[in-house]
Coordinates of N, CA and C in Angstrom, one line a residue:
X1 N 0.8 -1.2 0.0 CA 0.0 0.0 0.0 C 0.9 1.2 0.0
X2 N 0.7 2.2 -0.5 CA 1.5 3.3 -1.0 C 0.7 4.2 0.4
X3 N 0.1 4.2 0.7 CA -0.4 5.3 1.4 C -0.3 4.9 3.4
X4 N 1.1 5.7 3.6 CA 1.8 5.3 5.1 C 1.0 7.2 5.9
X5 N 0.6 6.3 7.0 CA -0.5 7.6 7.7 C 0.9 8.4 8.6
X6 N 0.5 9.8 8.8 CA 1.7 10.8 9.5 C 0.5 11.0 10.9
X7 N 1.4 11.5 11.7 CA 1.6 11.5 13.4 C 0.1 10.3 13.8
X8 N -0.6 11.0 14.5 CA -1.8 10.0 15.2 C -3.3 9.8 14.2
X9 N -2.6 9.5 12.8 CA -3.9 8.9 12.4 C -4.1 7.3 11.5
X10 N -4.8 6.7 11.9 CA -5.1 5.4 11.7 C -5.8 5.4 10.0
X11 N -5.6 4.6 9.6 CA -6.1 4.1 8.2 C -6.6 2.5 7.8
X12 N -7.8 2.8 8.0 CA -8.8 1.5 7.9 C -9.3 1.4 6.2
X13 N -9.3 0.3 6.2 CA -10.4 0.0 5.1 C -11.5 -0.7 5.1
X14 N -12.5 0.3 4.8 CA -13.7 0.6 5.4 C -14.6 -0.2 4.5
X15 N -15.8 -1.1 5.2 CA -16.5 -2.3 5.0 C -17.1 -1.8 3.9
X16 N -17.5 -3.0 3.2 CA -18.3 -2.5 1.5 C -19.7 -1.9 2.3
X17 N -20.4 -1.6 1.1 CA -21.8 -1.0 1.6 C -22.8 -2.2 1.5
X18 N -22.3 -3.4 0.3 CA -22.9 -4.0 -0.1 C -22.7 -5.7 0.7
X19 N -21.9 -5.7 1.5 CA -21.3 -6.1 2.9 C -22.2 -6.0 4.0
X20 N -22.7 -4.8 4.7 CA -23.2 -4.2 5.1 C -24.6 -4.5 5.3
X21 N -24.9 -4.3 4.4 CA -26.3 -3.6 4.5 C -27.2 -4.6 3.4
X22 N -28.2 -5.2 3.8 CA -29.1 -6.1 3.1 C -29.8 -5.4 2.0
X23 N -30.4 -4.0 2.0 CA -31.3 -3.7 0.9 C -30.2 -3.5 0.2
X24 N -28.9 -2.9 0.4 CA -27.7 -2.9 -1.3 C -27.1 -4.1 -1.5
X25 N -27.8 -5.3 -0.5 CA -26.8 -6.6 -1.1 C -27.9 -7.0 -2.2
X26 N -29.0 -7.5 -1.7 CA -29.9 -8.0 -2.2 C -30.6 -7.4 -3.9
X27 N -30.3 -5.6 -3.7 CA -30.6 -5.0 -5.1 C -28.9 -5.5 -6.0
X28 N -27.8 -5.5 -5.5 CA -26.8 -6.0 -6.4 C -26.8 -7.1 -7.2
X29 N -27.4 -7.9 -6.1 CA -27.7 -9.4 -7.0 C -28.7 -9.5 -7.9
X30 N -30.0 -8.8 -7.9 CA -30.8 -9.0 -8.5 C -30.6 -7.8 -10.0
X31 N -29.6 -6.9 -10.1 CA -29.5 -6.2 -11.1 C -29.7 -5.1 -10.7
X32 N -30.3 -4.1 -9.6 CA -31.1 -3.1 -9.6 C -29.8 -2.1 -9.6
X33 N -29.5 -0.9 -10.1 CA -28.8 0.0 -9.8 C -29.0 1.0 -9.3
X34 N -27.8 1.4 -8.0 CA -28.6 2.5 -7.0 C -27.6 3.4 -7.7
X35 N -28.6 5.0 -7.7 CA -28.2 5.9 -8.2 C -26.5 6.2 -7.6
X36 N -25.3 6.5 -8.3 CA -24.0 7.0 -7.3 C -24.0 7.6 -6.5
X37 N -25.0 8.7 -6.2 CA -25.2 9.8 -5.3 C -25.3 9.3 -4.0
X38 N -26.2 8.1 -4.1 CA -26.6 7.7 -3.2 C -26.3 6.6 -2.0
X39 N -25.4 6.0 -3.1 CA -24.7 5.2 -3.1 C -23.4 5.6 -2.3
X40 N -23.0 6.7 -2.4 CA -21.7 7.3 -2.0 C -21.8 7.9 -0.8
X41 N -23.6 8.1 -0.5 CA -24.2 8.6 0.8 C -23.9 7.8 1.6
X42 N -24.1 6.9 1.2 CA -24.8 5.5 2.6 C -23.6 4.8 2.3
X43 N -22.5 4.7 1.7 CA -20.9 3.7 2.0 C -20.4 5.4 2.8
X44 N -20.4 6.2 2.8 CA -20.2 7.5 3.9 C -20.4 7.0 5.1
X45 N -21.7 6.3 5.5 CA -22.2 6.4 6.9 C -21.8 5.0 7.4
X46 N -21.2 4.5 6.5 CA -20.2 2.6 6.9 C -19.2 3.2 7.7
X47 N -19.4 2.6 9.2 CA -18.3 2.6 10.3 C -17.6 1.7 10.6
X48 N -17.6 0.6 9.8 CA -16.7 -0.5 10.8 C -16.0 -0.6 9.0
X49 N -14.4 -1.5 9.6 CA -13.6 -1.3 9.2 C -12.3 -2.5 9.5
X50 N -11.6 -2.4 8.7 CA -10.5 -3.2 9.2 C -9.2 -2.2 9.3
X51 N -8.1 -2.3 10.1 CA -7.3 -1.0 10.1 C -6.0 -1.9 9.5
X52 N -5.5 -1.2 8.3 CA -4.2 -1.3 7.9 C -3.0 -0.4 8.1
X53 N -3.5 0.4 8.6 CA -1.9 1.5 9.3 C -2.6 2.2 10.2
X54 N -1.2 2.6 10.7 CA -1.2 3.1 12.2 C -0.1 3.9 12.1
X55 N -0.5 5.8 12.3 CA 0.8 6.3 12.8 C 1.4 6.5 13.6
X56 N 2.9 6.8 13.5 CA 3.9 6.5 14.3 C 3.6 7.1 15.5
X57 N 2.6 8.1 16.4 CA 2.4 8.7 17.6 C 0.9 8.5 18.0
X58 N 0.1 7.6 17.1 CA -1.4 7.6 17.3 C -1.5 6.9 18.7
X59 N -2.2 7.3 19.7 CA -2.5 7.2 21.1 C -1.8 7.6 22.2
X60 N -0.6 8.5 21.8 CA 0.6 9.1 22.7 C -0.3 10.1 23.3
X61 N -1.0 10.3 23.4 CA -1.9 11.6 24.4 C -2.6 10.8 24.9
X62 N -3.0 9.3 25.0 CA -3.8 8.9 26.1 C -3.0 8.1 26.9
X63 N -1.7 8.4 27.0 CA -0.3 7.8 28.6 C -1.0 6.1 28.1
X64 N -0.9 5.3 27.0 CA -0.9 4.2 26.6 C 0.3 3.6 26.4
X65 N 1.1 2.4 27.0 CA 2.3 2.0 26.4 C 2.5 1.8 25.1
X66 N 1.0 0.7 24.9 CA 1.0 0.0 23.7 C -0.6 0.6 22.7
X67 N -0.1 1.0 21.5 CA -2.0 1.2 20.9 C -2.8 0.4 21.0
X68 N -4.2 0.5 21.7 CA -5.1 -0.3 22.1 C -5.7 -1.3 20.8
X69 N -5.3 -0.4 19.4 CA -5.6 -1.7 18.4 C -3.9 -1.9 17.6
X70 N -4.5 -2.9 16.9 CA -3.3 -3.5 16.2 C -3.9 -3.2 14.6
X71 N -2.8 -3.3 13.6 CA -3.3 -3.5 11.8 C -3.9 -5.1 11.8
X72 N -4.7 -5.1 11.2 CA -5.7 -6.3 10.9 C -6.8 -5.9 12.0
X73 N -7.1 -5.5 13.1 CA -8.3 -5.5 14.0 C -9.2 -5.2 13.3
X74 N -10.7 -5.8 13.4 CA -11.3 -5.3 12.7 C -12.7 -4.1 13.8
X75 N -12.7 -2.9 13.6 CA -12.8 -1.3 14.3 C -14.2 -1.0 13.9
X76 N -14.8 -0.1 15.2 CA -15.6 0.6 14.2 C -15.3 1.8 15.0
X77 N -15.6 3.2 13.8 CA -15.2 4.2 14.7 C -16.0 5.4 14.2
X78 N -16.1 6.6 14.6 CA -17.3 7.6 14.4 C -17.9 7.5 13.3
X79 N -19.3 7.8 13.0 CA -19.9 7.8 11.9 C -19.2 9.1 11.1
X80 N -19.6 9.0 10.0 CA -18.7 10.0 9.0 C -17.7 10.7 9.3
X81 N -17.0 10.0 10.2 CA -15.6 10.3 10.8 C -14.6 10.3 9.5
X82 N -13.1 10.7 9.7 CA -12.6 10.5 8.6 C -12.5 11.6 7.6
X83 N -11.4 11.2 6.4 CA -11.2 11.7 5.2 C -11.5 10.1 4.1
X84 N -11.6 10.5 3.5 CA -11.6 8.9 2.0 C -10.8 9.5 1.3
X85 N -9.6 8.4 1.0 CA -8.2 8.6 0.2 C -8.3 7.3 -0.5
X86 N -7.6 8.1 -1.5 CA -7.6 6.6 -2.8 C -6.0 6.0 -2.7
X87 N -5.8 5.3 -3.0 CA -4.1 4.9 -3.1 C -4.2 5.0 -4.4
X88 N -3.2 5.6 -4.9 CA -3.2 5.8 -6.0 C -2.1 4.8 -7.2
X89 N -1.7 3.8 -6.6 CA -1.0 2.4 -7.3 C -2.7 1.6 -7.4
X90 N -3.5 1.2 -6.3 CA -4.6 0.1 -6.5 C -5.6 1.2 -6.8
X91 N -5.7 2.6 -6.4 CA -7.5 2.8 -6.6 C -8.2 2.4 -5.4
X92 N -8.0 1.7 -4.8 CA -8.5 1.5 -3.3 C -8.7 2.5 -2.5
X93 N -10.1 2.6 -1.9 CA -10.6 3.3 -1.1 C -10.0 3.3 0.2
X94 N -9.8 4.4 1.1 CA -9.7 3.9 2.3 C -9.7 5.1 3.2
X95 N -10.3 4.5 4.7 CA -10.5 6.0 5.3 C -9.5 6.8 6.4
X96 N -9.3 7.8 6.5 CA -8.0 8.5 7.5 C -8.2 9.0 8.4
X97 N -8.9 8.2 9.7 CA -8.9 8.6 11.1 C -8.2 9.5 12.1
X98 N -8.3 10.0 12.9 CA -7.9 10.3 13.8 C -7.8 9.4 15.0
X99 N -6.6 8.8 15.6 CA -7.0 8.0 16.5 C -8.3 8.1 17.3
X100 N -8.4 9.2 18.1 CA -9.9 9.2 18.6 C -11.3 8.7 18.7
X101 N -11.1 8.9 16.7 CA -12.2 8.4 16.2 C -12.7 6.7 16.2
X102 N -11.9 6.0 17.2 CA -11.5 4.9 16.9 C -12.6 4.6 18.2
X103 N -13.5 3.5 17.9 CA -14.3 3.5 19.6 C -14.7 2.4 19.7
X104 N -14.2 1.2 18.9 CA -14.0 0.0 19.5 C -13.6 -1.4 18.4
X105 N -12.9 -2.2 19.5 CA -12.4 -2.9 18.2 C -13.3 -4.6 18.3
X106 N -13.8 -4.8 17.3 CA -14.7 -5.9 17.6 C -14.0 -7.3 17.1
X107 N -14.6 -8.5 18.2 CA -14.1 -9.9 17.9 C -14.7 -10.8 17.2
X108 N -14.6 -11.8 16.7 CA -15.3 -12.7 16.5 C -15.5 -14.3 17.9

């Protein structure tokens, strides 16, 4: 991945919409096309995530030894939190946290 996050922000890659959410799985399959607009609305309001970077100071203001997540955890963290950055080698989407925004990391 070409895109390495600077001081305390975390970089997840954020769950499909179509993943998600039953009424955009079920219209995918069956052919239906949701307008982009709309589309781009509601993968916005997708909070959980998987985290692939972590920068080099993210959680140094909360007196933590160790950052409370790891890359691979899979997160979910403020609704429309974030920036969305493309990598620009894959085109891959992905979102740019502020540690903060990070508010829990879920297991299986």
């Amino acid at each position: 991945m070409a895109i390495k996050p600077v001081l305390h922000r975390i970089i997840v890659k954020q769950e499909k919409l179509e993943d998600r959410d039953e009424t955009f799985k079920k219209a995918k399959e069956v052919g239906i096309i949701i307008h982009q607009d709309e589309r781009k609305r509601e993968q916005a309001a997708v909070d959980t995530g998987t985290v692939v970077a972590i920068g080099p100071t993210a959680f140094r203001d909360f007196n933590v030894d160790e950052p409370p997540i790891q890359v691979g955890d899979y997160v979910t963290y403020a609704k429309y939190g974030g920036k969305t950055i493309t990598d620009p080698e894959t085109q891959e989407e992905f979102v740019a946290l502020n540690d903060e925004d990070i508010i829990s990391v879920l297991t299986k």
